[in-house]
GROMACS .gro file of C-alpha atoms in nm:
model
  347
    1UNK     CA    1   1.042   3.319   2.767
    2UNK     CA    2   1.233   3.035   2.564
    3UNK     CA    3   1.115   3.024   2.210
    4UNK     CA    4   0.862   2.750   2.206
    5UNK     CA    5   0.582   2.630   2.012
    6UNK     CA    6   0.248   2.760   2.153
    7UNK     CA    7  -0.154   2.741   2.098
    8UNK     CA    8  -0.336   3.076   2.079
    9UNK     CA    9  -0.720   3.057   2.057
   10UNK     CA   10  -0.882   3.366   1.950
   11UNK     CA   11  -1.207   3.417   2.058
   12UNK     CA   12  -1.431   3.680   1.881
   13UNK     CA   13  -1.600   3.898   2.189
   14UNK     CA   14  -1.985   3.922   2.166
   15UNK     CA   15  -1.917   3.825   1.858
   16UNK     CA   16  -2.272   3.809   1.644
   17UNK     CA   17  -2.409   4.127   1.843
   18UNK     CA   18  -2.069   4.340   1.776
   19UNK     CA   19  -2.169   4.258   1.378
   20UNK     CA   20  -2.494   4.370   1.430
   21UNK     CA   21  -2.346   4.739   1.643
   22UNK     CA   22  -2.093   4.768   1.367
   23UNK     CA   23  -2.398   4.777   1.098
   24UNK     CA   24  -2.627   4.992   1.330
   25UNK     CA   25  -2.354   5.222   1.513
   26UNK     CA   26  -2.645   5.388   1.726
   27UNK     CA   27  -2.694   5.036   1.925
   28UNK     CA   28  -2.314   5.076   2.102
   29UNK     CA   29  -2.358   5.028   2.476
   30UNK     CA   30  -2.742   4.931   2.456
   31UNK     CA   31  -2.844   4.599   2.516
   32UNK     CA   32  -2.883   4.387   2.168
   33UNK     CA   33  -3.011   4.052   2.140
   34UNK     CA   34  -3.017   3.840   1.807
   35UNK     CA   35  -3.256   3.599   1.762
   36UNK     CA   36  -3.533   3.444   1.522
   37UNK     CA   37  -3.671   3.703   1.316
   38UNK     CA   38  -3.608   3.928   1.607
   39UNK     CA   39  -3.940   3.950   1.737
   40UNK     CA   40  -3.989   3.857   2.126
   41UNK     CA   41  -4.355   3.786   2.027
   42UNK     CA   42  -4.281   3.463   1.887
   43UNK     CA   43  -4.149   3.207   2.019
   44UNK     CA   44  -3.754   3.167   1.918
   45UNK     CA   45  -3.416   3.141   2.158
   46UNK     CA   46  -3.187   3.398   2.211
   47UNK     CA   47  -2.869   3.333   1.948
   48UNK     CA   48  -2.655   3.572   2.106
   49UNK     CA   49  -2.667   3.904   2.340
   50UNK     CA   50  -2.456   4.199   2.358
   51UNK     CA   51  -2.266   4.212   2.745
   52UNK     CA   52  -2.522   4.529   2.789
   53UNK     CA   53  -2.789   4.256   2.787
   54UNK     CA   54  -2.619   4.002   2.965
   55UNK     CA   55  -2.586   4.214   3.276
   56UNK     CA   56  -2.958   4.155   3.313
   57UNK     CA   57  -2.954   3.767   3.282
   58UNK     CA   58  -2.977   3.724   2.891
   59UNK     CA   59  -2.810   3.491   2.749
   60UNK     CA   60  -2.764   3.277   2.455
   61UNK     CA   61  -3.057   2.997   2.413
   62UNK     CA   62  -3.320   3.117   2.623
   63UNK     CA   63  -3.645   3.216   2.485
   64UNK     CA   64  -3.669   3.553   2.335
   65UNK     CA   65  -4.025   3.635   2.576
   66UNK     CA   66  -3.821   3.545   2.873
   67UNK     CA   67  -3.553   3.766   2.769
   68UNK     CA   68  -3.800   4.051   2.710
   69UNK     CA   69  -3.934   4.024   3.020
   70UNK     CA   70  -3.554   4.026   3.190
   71UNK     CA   71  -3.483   4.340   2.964
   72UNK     CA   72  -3.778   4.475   2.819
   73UNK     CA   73  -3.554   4.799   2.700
   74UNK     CA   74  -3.364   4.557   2.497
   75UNK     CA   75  -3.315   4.615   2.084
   76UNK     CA   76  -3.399   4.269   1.927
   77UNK     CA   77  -3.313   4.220   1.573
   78UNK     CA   78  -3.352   3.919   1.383
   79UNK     CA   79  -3.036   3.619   1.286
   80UNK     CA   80  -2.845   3.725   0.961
   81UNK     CA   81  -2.584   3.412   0.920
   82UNK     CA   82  -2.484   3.543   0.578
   83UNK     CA   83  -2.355   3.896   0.723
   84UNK     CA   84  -2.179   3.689   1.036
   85UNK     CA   85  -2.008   3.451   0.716
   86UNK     CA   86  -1.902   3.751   0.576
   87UNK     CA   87  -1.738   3.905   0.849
   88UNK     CA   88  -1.602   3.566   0.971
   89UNK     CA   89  -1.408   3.567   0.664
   90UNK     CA   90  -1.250   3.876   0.732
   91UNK     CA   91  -1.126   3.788   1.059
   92UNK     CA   92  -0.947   3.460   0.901
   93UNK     CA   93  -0.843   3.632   0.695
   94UNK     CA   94  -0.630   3.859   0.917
   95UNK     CA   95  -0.531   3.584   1.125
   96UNK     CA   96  -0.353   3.427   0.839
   97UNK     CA   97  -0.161   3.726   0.790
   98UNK     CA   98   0.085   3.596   1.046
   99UNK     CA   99   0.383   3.315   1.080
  100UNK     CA  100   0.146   3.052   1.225
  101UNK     CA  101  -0.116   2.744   1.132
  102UNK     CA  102  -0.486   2.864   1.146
  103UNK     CA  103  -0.744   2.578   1.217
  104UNK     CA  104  -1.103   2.746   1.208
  105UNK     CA  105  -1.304   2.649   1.495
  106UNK     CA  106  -1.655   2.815   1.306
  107UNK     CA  107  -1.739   3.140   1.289
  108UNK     CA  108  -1.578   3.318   1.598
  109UNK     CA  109  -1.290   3.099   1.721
  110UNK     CA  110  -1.018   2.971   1.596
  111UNK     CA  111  -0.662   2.833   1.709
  112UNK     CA  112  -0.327   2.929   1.571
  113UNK     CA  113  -0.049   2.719   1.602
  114UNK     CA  114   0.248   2.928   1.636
  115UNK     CA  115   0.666   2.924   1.735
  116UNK     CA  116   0.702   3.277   1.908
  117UNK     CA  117   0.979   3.353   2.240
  118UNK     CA  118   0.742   3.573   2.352
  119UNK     CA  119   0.342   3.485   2.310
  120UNK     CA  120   0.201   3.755   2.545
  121UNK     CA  121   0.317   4.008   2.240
  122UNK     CA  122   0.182   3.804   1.983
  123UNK     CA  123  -0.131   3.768   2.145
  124UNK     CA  124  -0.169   4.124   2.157
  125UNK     CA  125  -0.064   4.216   1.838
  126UNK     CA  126  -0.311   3.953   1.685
  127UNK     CA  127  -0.591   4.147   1.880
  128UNK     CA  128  -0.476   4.488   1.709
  129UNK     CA  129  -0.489   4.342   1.389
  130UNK     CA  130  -0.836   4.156   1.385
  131UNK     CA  131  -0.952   4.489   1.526
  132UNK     CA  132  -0.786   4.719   1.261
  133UNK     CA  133  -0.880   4.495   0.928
  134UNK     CA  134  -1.243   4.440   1.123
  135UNK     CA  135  -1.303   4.661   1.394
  136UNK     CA  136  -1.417   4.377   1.572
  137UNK     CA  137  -1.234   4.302   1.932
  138UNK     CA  138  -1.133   3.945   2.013
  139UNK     CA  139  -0.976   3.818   2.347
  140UNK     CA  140  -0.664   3.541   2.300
  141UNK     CA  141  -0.586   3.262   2.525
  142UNK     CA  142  -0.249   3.109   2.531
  143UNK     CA  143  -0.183   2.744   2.609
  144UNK     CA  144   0.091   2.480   2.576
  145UNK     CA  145  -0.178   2.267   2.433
  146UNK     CA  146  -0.538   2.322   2.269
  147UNK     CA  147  -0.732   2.265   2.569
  148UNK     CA  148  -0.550   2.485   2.825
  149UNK     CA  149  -0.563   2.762   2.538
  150UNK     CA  150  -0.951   2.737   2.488
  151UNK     CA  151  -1.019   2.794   2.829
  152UNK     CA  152  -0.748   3.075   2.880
  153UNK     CA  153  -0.981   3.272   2.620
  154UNK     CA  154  -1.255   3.301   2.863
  155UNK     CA  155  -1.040   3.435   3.192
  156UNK     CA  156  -0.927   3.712   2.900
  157UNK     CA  157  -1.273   3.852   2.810
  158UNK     CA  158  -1.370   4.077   2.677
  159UNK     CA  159  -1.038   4.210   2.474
  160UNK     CA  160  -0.770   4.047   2.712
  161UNK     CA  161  -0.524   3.800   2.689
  162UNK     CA  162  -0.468   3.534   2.933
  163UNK     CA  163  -0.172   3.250   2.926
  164UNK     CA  164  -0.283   2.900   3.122
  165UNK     CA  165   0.000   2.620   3.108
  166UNK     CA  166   0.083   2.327   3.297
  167UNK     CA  167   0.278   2.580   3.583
  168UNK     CA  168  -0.034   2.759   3.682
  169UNK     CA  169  -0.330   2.468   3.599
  170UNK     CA  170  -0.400   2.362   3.928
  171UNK     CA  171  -0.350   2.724   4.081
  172UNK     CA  172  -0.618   2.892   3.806
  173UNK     CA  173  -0.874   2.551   3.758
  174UNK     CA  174  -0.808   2.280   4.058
  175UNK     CA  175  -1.061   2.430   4.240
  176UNK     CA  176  -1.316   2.502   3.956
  177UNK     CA  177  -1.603   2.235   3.901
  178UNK     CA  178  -1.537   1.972   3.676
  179UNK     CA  179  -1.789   2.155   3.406
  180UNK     CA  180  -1.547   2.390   3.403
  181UNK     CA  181  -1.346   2.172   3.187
  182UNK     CA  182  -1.372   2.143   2.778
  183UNK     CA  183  -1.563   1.834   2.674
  184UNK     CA  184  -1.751   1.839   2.992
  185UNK     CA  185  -2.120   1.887   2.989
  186UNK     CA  186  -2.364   1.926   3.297
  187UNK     CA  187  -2.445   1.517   3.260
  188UNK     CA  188  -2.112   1.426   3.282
  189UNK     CA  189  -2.046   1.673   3.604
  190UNK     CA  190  -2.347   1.528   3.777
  191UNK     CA  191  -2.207   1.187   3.719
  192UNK     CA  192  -1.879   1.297   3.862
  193UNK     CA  193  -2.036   1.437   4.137
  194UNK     CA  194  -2.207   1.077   4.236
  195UNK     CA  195  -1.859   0.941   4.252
  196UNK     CA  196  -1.748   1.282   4.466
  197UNK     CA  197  -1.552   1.437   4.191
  198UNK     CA  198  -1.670   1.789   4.219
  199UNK     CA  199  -1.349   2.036   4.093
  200UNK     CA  200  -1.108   1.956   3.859
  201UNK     CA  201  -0.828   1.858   4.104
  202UNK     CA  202  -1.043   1.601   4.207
  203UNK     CA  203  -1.098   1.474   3.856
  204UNK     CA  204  -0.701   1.470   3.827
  205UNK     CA  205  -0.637   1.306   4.149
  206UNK     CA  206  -0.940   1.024   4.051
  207UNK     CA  207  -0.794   0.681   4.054
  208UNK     CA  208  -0.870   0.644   3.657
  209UNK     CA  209  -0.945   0.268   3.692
  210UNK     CA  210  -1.231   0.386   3.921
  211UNK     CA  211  -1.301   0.578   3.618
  212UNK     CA  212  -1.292   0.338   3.371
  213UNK     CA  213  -1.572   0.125   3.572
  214UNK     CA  214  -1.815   0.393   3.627
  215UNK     CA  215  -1.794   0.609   3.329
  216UNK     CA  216  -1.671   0.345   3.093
  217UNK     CA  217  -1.315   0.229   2.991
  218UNK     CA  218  -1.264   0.485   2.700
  219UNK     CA  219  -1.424   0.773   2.864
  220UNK     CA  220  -1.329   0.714   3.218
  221UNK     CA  221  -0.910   0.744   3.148
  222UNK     CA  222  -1.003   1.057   2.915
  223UNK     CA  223  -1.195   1.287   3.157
  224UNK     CA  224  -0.930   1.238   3.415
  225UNK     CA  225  -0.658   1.355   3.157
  226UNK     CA  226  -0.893   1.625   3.107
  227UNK     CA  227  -0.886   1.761   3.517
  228UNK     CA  228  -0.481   1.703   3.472
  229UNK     CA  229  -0.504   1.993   3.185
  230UNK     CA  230  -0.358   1.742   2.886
  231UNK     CA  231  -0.466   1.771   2.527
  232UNK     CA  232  -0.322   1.774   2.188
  233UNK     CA  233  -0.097   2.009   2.066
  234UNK     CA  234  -0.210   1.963   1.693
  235UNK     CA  235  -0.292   2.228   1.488
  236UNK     CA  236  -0.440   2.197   1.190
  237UNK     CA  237  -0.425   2.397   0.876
  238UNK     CA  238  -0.707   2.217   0.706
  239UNK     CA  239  -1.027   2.352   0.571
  240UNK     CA  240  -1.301   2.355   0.871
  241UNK     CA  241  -1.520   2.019   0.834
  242UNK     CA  242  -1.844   2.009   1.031
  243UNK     CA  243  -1.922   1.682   1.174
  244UNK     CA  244  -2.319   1.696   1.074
  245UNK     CA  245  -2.618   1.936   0.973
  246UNK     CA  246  -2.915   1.994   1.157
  247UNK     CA  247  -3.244   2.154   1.078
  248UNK     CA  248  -3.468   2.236   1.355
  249UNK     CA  249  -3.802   2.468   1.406
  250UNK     CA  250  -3.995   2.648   1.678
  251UNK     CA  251  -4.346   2.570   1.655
  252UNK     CA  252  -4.556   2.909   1.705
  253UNK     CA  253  -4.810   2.674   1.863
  254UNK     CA  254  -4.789   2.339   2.059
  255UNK     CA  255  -4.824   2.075   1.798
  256UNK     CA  256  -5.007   1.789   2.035
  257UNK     CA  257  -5.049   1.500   1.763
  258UNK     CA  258  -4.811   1.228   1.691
  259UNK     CA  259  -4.918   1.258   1.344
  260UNK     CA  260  -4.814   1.639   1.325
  261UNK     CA  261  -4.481   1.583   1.523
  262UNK     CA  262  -4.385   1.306   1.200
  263UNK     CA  263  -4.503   1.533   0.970
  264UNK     CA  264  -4.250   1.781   1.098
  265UNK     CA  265  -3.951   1.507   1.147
  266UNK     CA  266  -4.017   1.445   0.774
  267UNK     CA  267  -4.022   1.756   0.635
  268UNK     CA  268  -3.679   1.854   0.844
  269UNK     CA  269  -3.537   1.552   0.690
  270UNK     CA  270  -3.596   1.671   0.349
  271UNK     CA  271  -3.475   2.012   0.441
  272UNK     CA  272  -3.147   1.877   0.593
  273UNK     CA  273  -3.104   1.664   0.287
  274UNK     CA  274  -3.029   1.932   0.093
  275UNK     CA  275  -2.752   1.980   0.274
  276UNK     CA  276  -2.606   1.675   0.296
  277UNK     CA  277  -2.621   1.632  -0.093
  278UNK     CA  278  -2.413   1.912  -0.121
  279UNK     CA  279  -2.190   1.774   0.176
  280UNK     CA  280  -2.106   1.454  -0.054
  281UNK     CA  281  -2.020   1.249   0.266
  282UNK     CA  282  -2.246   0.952   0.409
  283UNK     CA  283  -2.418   0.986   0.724
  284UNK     CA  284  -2.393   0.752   1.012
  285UNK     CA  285  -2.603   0.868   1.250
  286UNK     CA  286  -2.929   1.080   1.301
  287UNK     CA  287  -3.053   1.266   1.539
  288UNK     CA  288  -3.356   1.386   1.702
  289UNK     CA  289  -3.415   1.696   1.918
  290UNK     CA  290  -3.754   1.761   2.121
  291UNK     CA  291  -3.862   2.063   2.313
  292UNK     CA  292  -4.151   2.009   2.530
  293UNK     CA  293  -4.365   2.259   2.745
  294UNK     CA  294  -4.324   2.408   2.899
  295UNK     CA  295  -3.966   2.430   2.829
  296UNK     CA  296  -3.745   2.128   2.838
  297UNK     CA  297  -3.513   1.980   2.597
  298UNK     CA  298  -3.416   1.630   2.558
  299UNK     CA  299  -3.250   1.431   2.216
  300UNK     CA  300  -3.255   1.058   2.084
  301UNK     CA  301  -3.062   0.961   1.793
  302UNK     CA  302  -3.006   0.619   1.593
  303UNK     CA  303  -2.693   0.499   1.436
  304UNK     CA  304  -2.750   0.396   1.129
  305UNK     CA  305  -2.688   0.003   0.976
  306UNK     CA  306  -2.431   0.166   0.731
  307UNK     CA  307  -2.345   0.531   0.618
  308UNK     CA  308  -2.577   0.647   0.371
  309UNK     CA  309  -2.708   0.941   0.197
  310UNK     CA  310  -3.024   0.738   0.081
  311UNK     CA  311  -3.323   0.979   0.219
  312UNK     CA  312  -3.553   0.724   0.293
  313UNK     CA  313  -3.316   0.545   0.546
  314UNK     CA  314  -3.214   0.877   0.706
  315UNK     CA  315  -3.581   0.961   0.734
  316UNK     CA  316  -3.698   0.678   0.882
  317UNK     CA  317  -3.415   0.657   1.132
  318UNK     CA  318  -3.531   1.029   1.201
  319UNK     CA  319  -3.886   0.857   1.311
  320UNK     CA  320  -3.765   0.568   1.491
  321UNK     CA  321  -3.544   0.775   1.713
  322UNK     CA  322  -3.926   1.023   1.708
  323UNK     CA  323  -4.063   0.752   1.844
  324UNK     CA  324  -3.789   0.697   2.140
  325UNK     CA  325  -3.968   0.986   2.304
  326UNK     CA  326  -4.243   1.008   2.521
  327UNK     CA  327  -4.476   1.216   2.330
  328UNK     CA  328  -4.732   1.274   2.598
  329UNK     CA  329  -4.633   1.668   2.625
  330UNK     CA  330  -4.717   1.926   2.411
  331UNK     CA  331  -4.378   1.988   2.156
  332UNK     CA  332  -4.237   2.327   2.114
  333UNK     CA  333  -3.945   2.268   1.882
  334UNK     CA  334  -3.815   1.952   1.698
  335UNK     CA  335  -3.502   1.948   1.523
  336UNK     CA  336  -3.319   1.702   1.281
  337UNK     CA  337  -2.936   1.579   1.270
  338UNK     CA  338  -2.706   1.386   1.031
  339UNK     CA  339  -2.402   1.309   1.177
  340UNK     CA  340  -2.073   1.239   0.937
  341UNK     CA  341  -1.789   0.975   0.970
  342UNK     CA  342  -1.514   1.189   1.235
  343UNK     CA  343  -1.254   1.333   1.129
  344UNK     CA  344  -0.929   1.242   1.282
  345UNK     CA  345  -0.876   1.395   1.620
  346UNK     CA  346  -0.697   1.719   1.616
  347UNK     CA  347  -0.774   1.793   1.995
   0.00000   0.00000   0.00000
């Protein structure tokens, strides 16, 4: 291969249950799931599950008693973010041992921006290292820009390599559906759908003024540069920013009164305050998440007159988008979001 420049995404495999093996090494090749406090008892989602426990149709945000019942033999253990920070950090860490531009995705992905004739090697080499300085495996997608790269990762796992570009796009993804694609959610595919967009070459052949009409004139032009494969090249060495903070809870029973359910919006709010104090930047837009029996999620959120960190305008934004819901089910979970001024697009 020429020398080029060249986006690598690493992808940490299974990567909050291999923390959890690598603390208990009797748990390799049994099926883990991490979740709550790790009792399938109460009612909490499924954070992550070990590919043991996938096989028998766990997976990441289902309810820990459905898992249970899909693999009662399962070990469940409870969420430990500080011990998945701390081994996060290690595997940056290694990453930045090499020639190239890291920009942290969160705690088990990043991409590296990198100038290499021969990216295949490199790939490989980076998986040898994360595994050697963290004996955790990763799999590595290579693209010509972000976007081709992230979704490269997942035809690699678990602990492969895989290298999408703009010569084999349409023979790896035309025929995939359209929520195949990066940036496109189940919503946006059944939208597509209505217009008889169904795989991503149809998205790319889509006449984007058709687009632009139905899906709106920003969106529209984007999601058909999406089904063509385009994206930024950008990487960026920066320090990872998240775009908001969110607080939500699992109610161990229903909570059926109006009165409860703004009880719990405002007591989320001055949770996730907290954490926007120490953030230092203004919100400008809050967020509401509902889970209603028996098990369906839906969100409302408000933007805001002006960004603000004043608590009683982000908590009463949290109860007018509350009341944006029909609350004539019984609620499961509510959850809280502050949403930040953007940075710049990288992707």
């Amino acid at each position: 291969m020429v020398s080029d420049r060249w986006v690598l995404h690493v992808d940490l495999d299974q990567f909050i249950a291999a923390v959890e093996v690598l603390r208990r090494p009797e748990l390799r090749g049994l099926p883990v799931v991490v979740g709550g406090q790790g009792d399938p008892t109460r009612r909490a989602v499924v954070a992550t599950a070990s590919y043991e426990a996938r096989a028998f149709g766990v997976r990441s945000g289902i309810p820990l008693k459905l898992a249970v019942k899909r693999c009662p033999q399962a070990v469940f253990l409870p969420s430990d973010p500080a011990a998945y920070t701390a081994a996060s950090a290690e595997v940056m860490a290694a990453l930045r041992e090499f020639d190239a531009v890291v920009e942290v995705l969160g705690w088990d992905e990043a991409f590296l921006g990198v100038t290499t004739a021969d990216p295949v090697t490199l790939a490989r080499e980076i998986h040898d290292v994360v595994l050697d300085r963290t004996r955790l495996h990763c799999s590595v997608g290579i693209g010509d820009n972000k976007l081709r790269a992230k979704l490269a990762t997942d035809f690699g796992k678990p602990q492969g390599v895989f290298l999408l570009t703009a010569e084999n796009w349409f023979e790896v993804m035309g025929e995939r559906p359209t929520d195949a694609l990066w940036g496109i959610g189940a919503k946006t595919a059944r939208k597509l759908t209505e217009l008889g967009l169904t795989t991503v070459a149809d998205l790319a052949a889509a006449d984007p003024d058709t687009l632009a009409v139905r899906m709106g004139p920003t969106i529209g032009p984007w999601l058909r540069t999406l089904g063509l494969g385009a994206g930024s090249t950008e990487v960026s060495g920066e320090p990872y920013v998240p775009r908001s903070h969110s607080h939500e809870t699992t109610f161990q029973e229903n909570l059926t009164d109006v009165e409860d359910m703004r009880a719990a919006v405002v007591e989320l709010t001055g949770r996730l305050m907290a954490e926007v104090n120490a953030d230092g930047r203004p919100v400008i837009r809050v967020g509401v998440k509902a889970r209603f029996a028996p098990f369906f999620t839906q969100t409302r959120s408000l933007t805001l007159a002006g960004p603000t960190t004043d608590q009683a305008d982000i908590e009463a934004a949290a109860l007018v988008a509350l009341e944006r819901f029909e609350l004539d089910r019984p609620v499961r979970l509510l959850g809280v979001r502050a949403e930040f001024t953007p940075p710049p697009e990288g992707y």
